[in-house]
Amino acid sequence: MHTADPELAALVDAEERLQADTLRLIPSENYVSAAVLEATGTVLQNKYSEGYPGRRYYEGQQNIDLVETLAVERAKALFGVEHANVQPYSGSPANLAAYLAFASPGDTVLGMSLPMGGHLTHGWGVSATGTWFNGVQYGVRADTGRIDFDEVRDLALKERPKIIFCGGTAVPRTIDFAAFGEIAREAGAVLVADIAHIAGLVAGGAHPSPVPHADVVATTTHKTLRGPRGALLMSRAAHAKAIDKAVFPGLQGGPHNHTTAAIAVALREASAPSFRDYAHAVVANAKALAEALLARGFDLVSGGTDNHLVLIDLTSKEVPGKVAAKALDRAGIVVNYNTVPFDPRKPFDPSGIRIGTPSLTSRGLGTADMPKVAEWIDRGVRAAGTGDEAALAGIRKEVAELMAAHPAPGLPLPR
Ligand code: DSN
């Protein structure tokens, strides 16, 4: 690459340095292993494979069928599911496949609203899922910041949705899959558990599994699961046919075989005992970080965390989320600005920032490091409020020193 396209190679090198030198706190990001990275760059990407193992529309599948079967079997074993489809290109197509399998345009679906912590594809208005379907949305209680199950049940029984989605992108607390399962059964709905954020925690035993309660489990593979950018759609055997038909030929063409291979590698890694340690360390770090932030006077949605994610409401600090996020970025701390429940501000300029511990845990940081991380965030937010660029530059230097002592998995890239 460096010889064939130096311009592009320089950008990749710069991104590698950025990922190495900064403290990456975006809860949906991670570092994959060298083996996962290697699999994504293999000749498997040269092959078309529409169909499923043993039932393809192209010849030459001697190896690809085995790769996909390996990924499927590993997903089934790791999550304890009866059926796994490893072909969805990412989380949004995986969720869309669930709509195609279990609902028709115009049908009602029930999901958590985006500003309350849900995902676009759970029926939010600007998404195709909220345009082509009647998206009814639930939220969290104002007093606890936790899901309001009375509201979920009332809406489910009144609206009789075809599908209920649980899970989200900014949910700092354990998702009560049993409660959702009960409501879905009562309402006659298919329950889709979107565990994209917490799949690695579920696999590592650090979050309860949705499998006994949900008809379908959807997840991306690149967040806490530490795989390539891809997705899994898992289900009970009874739904296998509908799921497979919805993914291909319903929504997609040829699967990305190099991604399938990398998913297989990641699933193998996630089944190792050390991954259980990783998953529990992610949660321990998030709890320690939340405690340290609370001690510094930060307001956290729901008052803390049970998982990998902390949602900070900066209203009392009088610094908007976007201003804080951009200042922290200049300080070498990468977060994203995020709405908080009942946010009076707009999504593009909200009141909060969202942070998480999957990446820093992959680099071997532990609970003893979290007070320092909280201190940097505190100093960074203050500096954002006063426009103190020198303070931000000082934090950046300290961050780079700690990061240099904790190399990231997969880095440096082989040359
Ligand atoms: N974009 C993902 C996240 O950051 O949570 C969700 O799709």
Coordinates of C-alpha atoms and ligand atoms in Angstrom, one line a residue, residues 26 28 92 119 168-169 197 220 223 336 354, ligand 1:
I26 CA -16.5 6.0 22.6
S28 CA -19.2 1.4 20.7
S92 CA -28.8 -1.6 10.8
H119 CA -31.3 3.1 18.2
G168 CA -30.0 0.5 22.6
T169 CA -27.0 2.8 22.2
H197 CA -23.4 -2.7 22.6
T220 CA -23.0 -6.0 15.6
K223 CA -18.1 -3.2 19.8
N336 CA -19.1 11.6 21.5
R354 CA -21.3 9.3 26.2
Ligands
DSN1 N1 -23.3 4.0 16.0 C1 -23.5 3.0 17.1 C2 -23.1 3.6 18.4 O1 -22.2 4.4 18.5 O2 -23.7 3.3 19.4 C3 -24.9 2.5 17.1 O3 -25.2 2.1 15.9

